[in-house]
Short mmCIF file of C-alpha atoms in Angstrom, two decimals:
data_model
loop_
_atom_site.label_atom_id
_atom_site.label_comp_id
_atom_site.label_asym_id
_atom_site.label_seq_id
_atom_site.Cartn_x
_atom_site.Cartn_y
_atom_site.Cartn_z
CA UNK G 293 -42.81 44.87 -46.25
CA UNK G 294 -40.78 41.93 -47.64
CA UNK G 295 -37.59 42.30 -49.66
CA UNK G 296 -38.23 42.39 -53.39
CA UNK G 297 -36.85 39.82 -55.85
CA UNK G 298 -34.79 42.54 -57.47
CA UNK G 299 -33.26 43.55 -54.12
CA UNK G 300 -32.37 39.94 -53.34
CA UNK G 301 -30.64 39.55 -56.71
CA UNK G 302 -28.68 42.71 -56.07
CA UNK G 303 -27.73 41.51 -52.64
CA UNK G 304 -26.24 38.39 -54.25
CA UNK G 305 -24.26 40.42 -56.77
CA UNK G 306 -22.86 42.61 -54.00
CA UNK G 307 -21.18 39.59 -52.47
CA UNK G 308 -18.82 39.41 -55.46
CA UNK G 309 -16.63 42.26 -54.34
CA UNK G 310 -13.88 43.01 -56.87
CA UNK G 311 -10.36 42.27 -55.66
CA UNK G 312 -8.20 43.78 -58.41
CA UNK G 313 -7.93 47.54 -58.86
CA UNK G 314 -8.79 47.30 -62.52
CA UNK G 315 -12.08 45.48 -61.65
CA UNK G 316 -12.87 47.96 -58.88
CA UNK G 317 -12.47 50.73 -61.43
CA UNK G 318 -14.66 48.88 -63.97
CA UNK G 319 -17.43 48.20 -61.36
CA UNK G 320 -17.43 51.90 -60.30
CA UNK G 321 -17.60 52.77 -64.03
CA UNK G 322 -20.76 50.73 -64.45
CA UNK G 323 -22.27 52.15 -61.31
CA UNK G 324 -21.61 55.74 -62.32
CA UNK G 325 -22.69 55.45 -65.99
CA UNK G 326 -26.05 53.94 -64.94
CA UNK G 327 -26.59 56.02 -61.79
CA UNK G 328 -28.99 58.94 -61.28
CA UNK G 329 -26.41 61.66 -62.02
CA UNK G 330 -22.77 61.55 -63.14
CA UNK G 331 -21.90 65.13 -64.13
CA UNK G 332 -19.06 67.57 -63.62
CA UNK G 333 -20.88 69.42 -60.87
CA UNK G 334 -22.20 66.45 -58.90
CA UNK G 335 -22.42 62.72 -58.56
CA UNK G 336 -25.65 61.25 -57.14
CA UNK G 337 -26.41 57.56 -56.60
CA UNK G 338 -29.87 56.63 -55.21
CA UNK G 339 -30.60 53.05 -54.38
CA UNK G 340 -32.93 50.91 -52.28
CA UNK G 341 -30.39 48.13 -51.96
CA UNK G 342 -28.94 47.97 -48.43
CA UNK G 343 -26.11 45.75 -49.71
CA UNK G 344 -25.13 48.32 -52.36
CA UNK G 345 -25.41 51.04 -49.75
CA UNK G 346 -22.91 49.26 -47.59
CA UNK G 347 -20.57 48.53 -50.49
CA UNK G 348 -20.42 51.99 -52.15
CA UNK G 349 -18.36 53.85 -49.49
CA UNK G 350 -15.76 51.09 -49.25
CA UNK G 351 -15.63 50.67 -53.01
CA UNK G 352 -15.13 54.38 -53.73
CA UNK G 353 -12.60 54.79 -50.97
CA UNK G 354 -10.59 51.86 -52.24
CA UNK G 355 -10.79 52.79 -55.99
CA UNK G 356 -10.46 56.60 -55.82
CA UNK G 357 -9.42 57.38 -52.26
CA UNK G 358 -12.44 59.59 -51.85
CA UNK G 359 -15.47 59.60 -49.52
CA UNK G 360 -19.05 60.71 -50.23
CA UNK G 361 -20.08 64.20 -49.22
CA UNK G 362 -23.62 63.13 -48.50
CA UNK G 363 -24.45 59.77 -46.93
CA UNK G 364 -27.80 58.38 -45.77
CA UNK G 365 -28.51 58.38 -42.03
CA UNK G 366 -28.03 54.97 -40.35
CA UNK G 367 -31.65 54.52 -39.61
CA UNK G 368 -32.78 55.62 -43.11
CA UNK G 369 -35.53 53.45 -44.57
CA UNK G 370 -36.51 53.29 -48.22
CA UNK G 371 -34.23 55.04 -50.68
CA UNK G 372 -30.55 55.66 -49.83
CA UNK G 373 -28.95 58.86 -51.22
CA UNK G 374 -25.12 59.14 -51.82
CA UNK G 375 -23.70 62.29 -53.28
CA UNK G 376 -20.29 63.83 -54.12
CA UNK G 377 -20.26 67.58 -54.67
CA UNK G 378 -16.60 68.42 -54.03
CA UNK G 379 -15.09 69.47 -57.34
CA UNK G 380 -11.70 68.06 -56.54
CA UNK G 381 -13.20 64.58 -55.80
CA UNK G 382 -15.30 64.69 -58.96
CA UNK G 383 -12.29 65.72 -60.99
CA UNK G 384 -10.24 62.83 -59.64
CA UNK G 385 -13.01 60.36 -60.49
CA UNK G 386 -13.57 61.80 -64.00
CA UNK G 387 -9.96 61.69 -64.83
CA UNK G 388 -9.72 58.08 -63.77
CA UNK G 389 -12.01 57.25 -66.65
CA UNK G 390 -10.34 59.61 -69.16
CA UNK G 391 -13.08 62.28 -68.95
CA UNK G 392 -12.80 66.04 -68.66
CA UNK G 393 -15.05 67.26 -65.81
CA UNK G 394 -15.92 70.33 -67.93
CA UNK G 395 -17.30 68.22 -70.74
CA UNK G 396 -19.62 65.48 -69.64
CA UNK G 397 -22.54 65.94 -72.10
CA UNK G 398 -21.58 62.85 -74.18
CA UNK G 399 -20.25 60.28 -71.81
CA UNK G 400 -19.36 56.88 -73.21
CA UNK G 401 -17.76 53.59 -72.10
CA UNK G 402 -13.96 54.08 -72.24
CA UNK G 403 -12.97 50.71 -73.74
CA UNK G 404 -9.58 50.40 -72.01
CA UNK G 405 -11.41 50.38 -68.65
CA UNK G 406 -13.24 47.19 -69.79
CA UNK G 407 -10.55 45.53 -71.86
CA UNK G 408 -10.25 42.35 -69.75
CA UNK G 409 -13.13 39.89 -69.36
CA UNK G 410 -12.97 40.27 -65.58
CA UNK G 411 -13.44 44.01 -65.97
CA UNK G 412 -16.31 43.55 -68.40
CA UNK G 413 -18.02 41.38 -65.83
CA UNK G 414 -17.34 43.93 -63.09
CA UNK G 415 -18.65 46.72 -65.23
CA UNK G 416 -22.01 44.89 -65.96
CA UNK G 417 -22.33 44.13 -62.26
CA UNK G 418 -21.97 47.85 -61.49
CA UNK G 419 -24.51 48.66 -64.16
CA UNK G 420 -27.06 46.23 -62.72
CA UNK G 421 -26.55 47.35 -59.24
CA UNK G 422 -26.92 51.03 -60.09
CA UNK G 423 -29.41 51.11 -62.94
CA UNK G 424 -30.86 47.62 -63.08
CA UNK G 425 -34.03 45.83 -61.92
CA UNK G 426 -35.62 42.36 -62.38
CA UNK G 427 -39.26 41.49 -61.99
CA UNK G 428 -40.40 38.84 -59.56
CA UNK G 429 -40.67 35.73 -61.88
CA UNK G 430 -44.02 34.87 -60.28
CA UNK G 431 -45.47 37.94 -61.93
CA UNK G 432 -43.52 38.00 -65.22
CA UNK G 433 -40.08 37.93 -66.86
CA UNK G 434 -38.30 41.27 -67.32
CA UNK G 435 -34.82 42.48 -66.52
CA UNK G 436 -33.58 45.92 -67.47
CA UNK G 437 -30.62 48.33 -67.27
CA UNK G 438 -31.35 52.05 -67.54
CA UNK G 439 -29.00 54.92 -68.28
CA UNK G 440 -29.51 58.57 -69.26
CA UNK G 441 -26.52 58.33 -71.67
CA UNK G 442 -27.38 57.29 -75.19
CA UNK G 443 -23.80 56.39 -76.22
CA UNK G 444 -23.43 54.33 -73.04
CA UNK G 445 -26.49 52.32 -73.84
CA UNK G 446 -25.35 51.58 -77.44
CA UNK G 447 -21.88 50.62 -76.30
CA UNK G 448 -23.22 48.43 -73.47
CA UNK G 449 -25.50 46.73 -75.96
CA UNK G 450 -22.44 45.67 -77.96
CA UNK G 451 -20.49 44.74 -74.84
CA UNK G 452 -23.19 42.48 -73.57
CA UNK G 453 -23.39 40.59 -76.83
CA UNK G 454 -19.58 40.29 -76.88
CA UNK G 455 -19.31 38.68 -73.48
CA UNK G 456 -22.77 36.97 -73.13
CA UNK G 457 -23.31 35.86 -76.73
CA UNK G 458 -26.74 37.34 -77.02
CA UNK G 459 -28.20 40.80 -77.46
CA UNK G 460 -30.64 42.60 -75.13
CA UNK G 461 -33.52 44.48 -76.55
CA UNK G 462 -33.24 48.31 -76.75
CA UNK G 463 -35.86 51.01 -76.02
CA UNK G 464 -36.18 54.66 -75.02
CA UNK G 465 -38.34 55.66 -72.11
CA UNK G 466 -38.88 59.26 -71.07
CA UNK G 467 -35.45 60.44 -72.10
CA UNK G 468 -33.68 57.28 -70.65
CA UNK G 469 -32.15 54.46 -72.61
CA UNK G 470 -33.26 50.93 -71.61
CA UNK G 471 -31.57 47.57 -72.31
CA UNK G 472 -33.85 44.75 -71.36
CA UNK G 473 -34.55 41.01 -71.57
CA UNK G 474 -37.93 39.34 -71.50
CA UNK G 475 -36.98 35.74 -72.07
CA UNK G 476 -36.67 33.78 -68.87
CA UNK G 477 -33.68 31.77 -70.04
CA UNK G 478 -31.68 34.90 -71.02
CA UNK G 479 -32.56 36.55 -67.71
CA UNK G 480 -31.41 33.45 -65.72
CA UNK G 481 -28.17 33.33 -67.78
CA UNK G 482 -27.48 36.97 -67.19
CA UNK G 483 -28.05 36.70 -63.44
CA UNK G 484 -25.78 33.64 -63.25
CA UNK G 485 -23.12 35.61 -65.15
CA UNK G 486 -23.37 38.43 -62.70
CA UNK G 487 -22.92 36.10 -59.77
CA UNK G 488 -26.57 35.67 -58.59
CA UNK G 489 -27.17 31.90 -59.04
CA UNK G 490 -29.89 31.79 -56.46
CA UNK G 491 -31.92 34.46 -58.21
CA UNK G 492 -31.20 32.65 -61.53
CA UNK G 493 -32.57 29.45 -60.08
CA UNK G 494 -35.65 31.36 -58.88
CA UNK G 495 -36.37 32.30 -62.52
CA UNK G 496 -35.99 28.66 -63.64
CA UNK G 497 -38.13 27.28 -60.88
CA UNK G 498 -40.90 29.83 -61.55
CA UNK G 499 -40.89 28.92 -65.27
CA UNK G 500 -41.09 25.16 -64.48
CA UNK G 501 -43.92 25.80 -61.98
CA UNK G 502 -45.90 27.78 -64.53
CA UNK G 503 -45.43 25.05 -67.17
CA UNK G 504 -46.56 22.35 -64.69
CA UNK G 505 -49.62 24.37 -63.71
CA UNK G 506 -50.46 24.94 -67.36
CA UNK G 507 -50.25 21.20 -68.05
CA UNK G 508 -52.41 20.43 -65.00
CA UNK G 509 -54.98 22.96 -66.18
CA UNK G 510 -55.01 21.61 -69.66
CA UNK G 511 -55.43 18.11 -68.35
CA UNK G 512 -58.27 19.20 -66.01
CA UNK G 513 -60.01 20.98 -68.85
CA UNK G 514 -59.61 17.98 -71.07
CA UNK G 515 -60.95 15.63 -68.41
CA UNK G 516 -63.88 17.99 -67.80
CA UNK G 517 -64.70 18.09 -71.45
CA UNK G 518 -64.52 14.28 -71.71
CA UNK G 519 -66.73 13.86 -68.68
CA UNK G 520 -69.34 16.20 -70.18
CA UNK G 521 -69.29 14.24 -73.45
CA UNK G 522 -69.65 10.90 -71.51
CA UNK G 523 -72.61 12.26 -69.52
CA UNK G 524 -74.31 13.51 -72.67
CA UNK G 525 -73.75 10.14 -74.49
CA UNK G 526 -75.14 8.24 -71.40
CA UNK G 527 -78.27 10.48 -71.32
CA UNK G 528 -78.83 9.85 -75.10
CA UNK G 529 -78.46 6.11 -74.53
CA UNK G 530 -80.86 6.06 -71.60
CA UNK G 531 -83.46 8.04 -73.54
CA UNK G 532 -83.29 5.53 -76.34
CA UNK G 533 -83.65 2.63 -73.95
CA UNK G 534 -86.74 4.26 -72.28
CA UNK G 535 -88.31 4.81 -75.66
CA UNK G 536 -87.77 1.17 -76.77
CA UNK G 537 -89.16 -0.01 -73.41
CA UNK G 538 -92.26 2.23 -73.70
CA UNK G 539 -92.93 0.80 -77.14
CA UNK G 540 -92.62 -2.77 -75.87
CA UNK G 541 -89.73 -3.59 -78.20
CA UNK G 542 -86.81 -3.63 -75.74
CA UNK G 543 -87.49 -7.17 -74.44
CA UNK G 544 -87.76 -8.37 -78.01
CA UNK G 545 -84.19 -7.33 -78.91
CA UNK G 546 -81.31 -9.78 -79.36
CA UNK G 547 -79.76 -10.88 -76.11
CA UNK G 548 -76.54 -8.89 -76.70
CA UNK G 549 -78.47 -5.65 -77.13
CA UNK G 550 -80.83 -6.39 -74.22
CA UNK G 551 -77.88 -7.07 -71.95
CA UNK G 552 -76.19 -3.84 -72.95
CA UNK G 553 -79.40 -1.87 -72.30
CA UNK G 554 -79.89 -3.43 -68.90
CA UNK G 555 -76.27 -2.67 -67.93
CA UNK G 556 -76.63 0.99 -68.93
CA UNK G 557 -79.92 1.38 -67.07
CA UNK G 558 -78.37 -0.11 -63.89
CA UNK G 559 -75.16 1.93 -64.27
CA UNK G 560 -75.98 5.32 -65.73
CA UNK G 561 -72.61 6.84 -64.72
CA UNK G 562 -70.37 3.95 -65.86
CA UNK G 563 -67.87 4.41 -68.64
CA UNK G 564 -67.88 2.29 -71.80
CA UNK G 565 -64.89 0.31 -70.46
CA UNK G 566 -66.73 -0.46 -67.20
CA UNK G 567 -69.93 -1.45 -69.11
CA UNK G 568 -67.91 -3.67 -71.47
CA UNK G 569 -66.49 -5.55 -68.47
CA UNK G 570 -70.04 -6.23 -67.20
CA UNK G 571 -71.03 -8.23 -70.32
CA UNK G 572 -71.22 -11.99 -70.31
CA UNK G 573 -68.67 -12.74 -71.59
CA UNK G 574 -66.82 -9.35 -71.36
CA UNK G 575 -66.37 -7.51 -74.55
CA UNK G 576 -64.12 -4.74 -75.87
CA UNK G 577 -64.90 -1.03 -75.45
CA UNK G 578 -65.54 -0.54 -79.28
CA UNK G 579 -67.95 -3.53 -79.16
CA UNK G 580 -69.84 -1.98 -76.26
CA UNK G 581 -69.96 1.37 -78.01
CA UNK G 582 -71.36 -0.39 -81.17
CA UNK G 583 -74.22 -2.03 -79.15
CA UNK G 584 -75.23 1.19 -77.47
CA UNK G 585 -75.16 3.06 -80.82
CA UNK G 586 -77.42 0.33 -82.19
CA UNK G 587 -79.91 0.96 -79.49
CA UNK G 588 -79.93 4.66 -80.37
CA UNK G 589 -80.46 3.83 -84.05
CA UNK G 590 -83.38 1.52 -83.31
CA UNK G 591 -84.96 4.15 -81.10
CA UNK G 592 -84.49 6.78 -83.87
CA UNK G 593 -86.07 4.49 -86.46
CA UNK G 594 -89.00 3.78 -84.08
CA UNK G 595 -89.71 7.46 -83.51
CA UNK G 596 -92.81 8.58 -85.55
#
């Protein structure tokens, strides 16, 4: 099974490893507030991203000086499970963000942790890596961040507008809070901001391809409709010419009309422009159209 578009985007984001301690702390903050469980009794992060799986142990060791109590096996396929259950480790992590491990019912974004712009960026990277997903642009446009903490979602909503200049949409889904984008340009801008320009370009290219395909389809439909109209008009003209011939009046018509009738009979699939060029001397397309309409009029008047 191939790697999903979302996994590729997260792989790009993981290459932007924070260098400063404040950014490491902010990225861990985003990961934890948008992960599966961040409570006083346990921390659980479940991901399908191999790149995030490789980054987490190094990032937590560097930021908090702690290791995970549960790690996925080296040959694990599918979802990777990371857990910390040691109360001492959890206490150290909670206190780094200004939280009391005994009171984690209403977690929120501690603003001093994301005071600098670089830390805001690191926080949103962590949020996307842990609780984010983005749809393959060939199927649709949708990027979302999901958290179980209502206050975190509201505060992240404001934070994203502050640093990005535009608001995500907000929704509740089965007890979770979802921040999302459905506009292709906003998704590509957000991915670029996170440090995933290749994924962002994939969004842009998919949009351009769809627009091109739509234009081609409209052109084909238009050409098909025009062809149908041309065939119907030619059939009407040929019917009129046959009627005039059967009544013995065709050969008595003025030379211009007779020449037009003969050209149409000999070239039933020709366009008006092509028929006009066959006249002696050549005439304009409107003039050719006028002659053929005159033949139809004469045939209508001759019909009992």
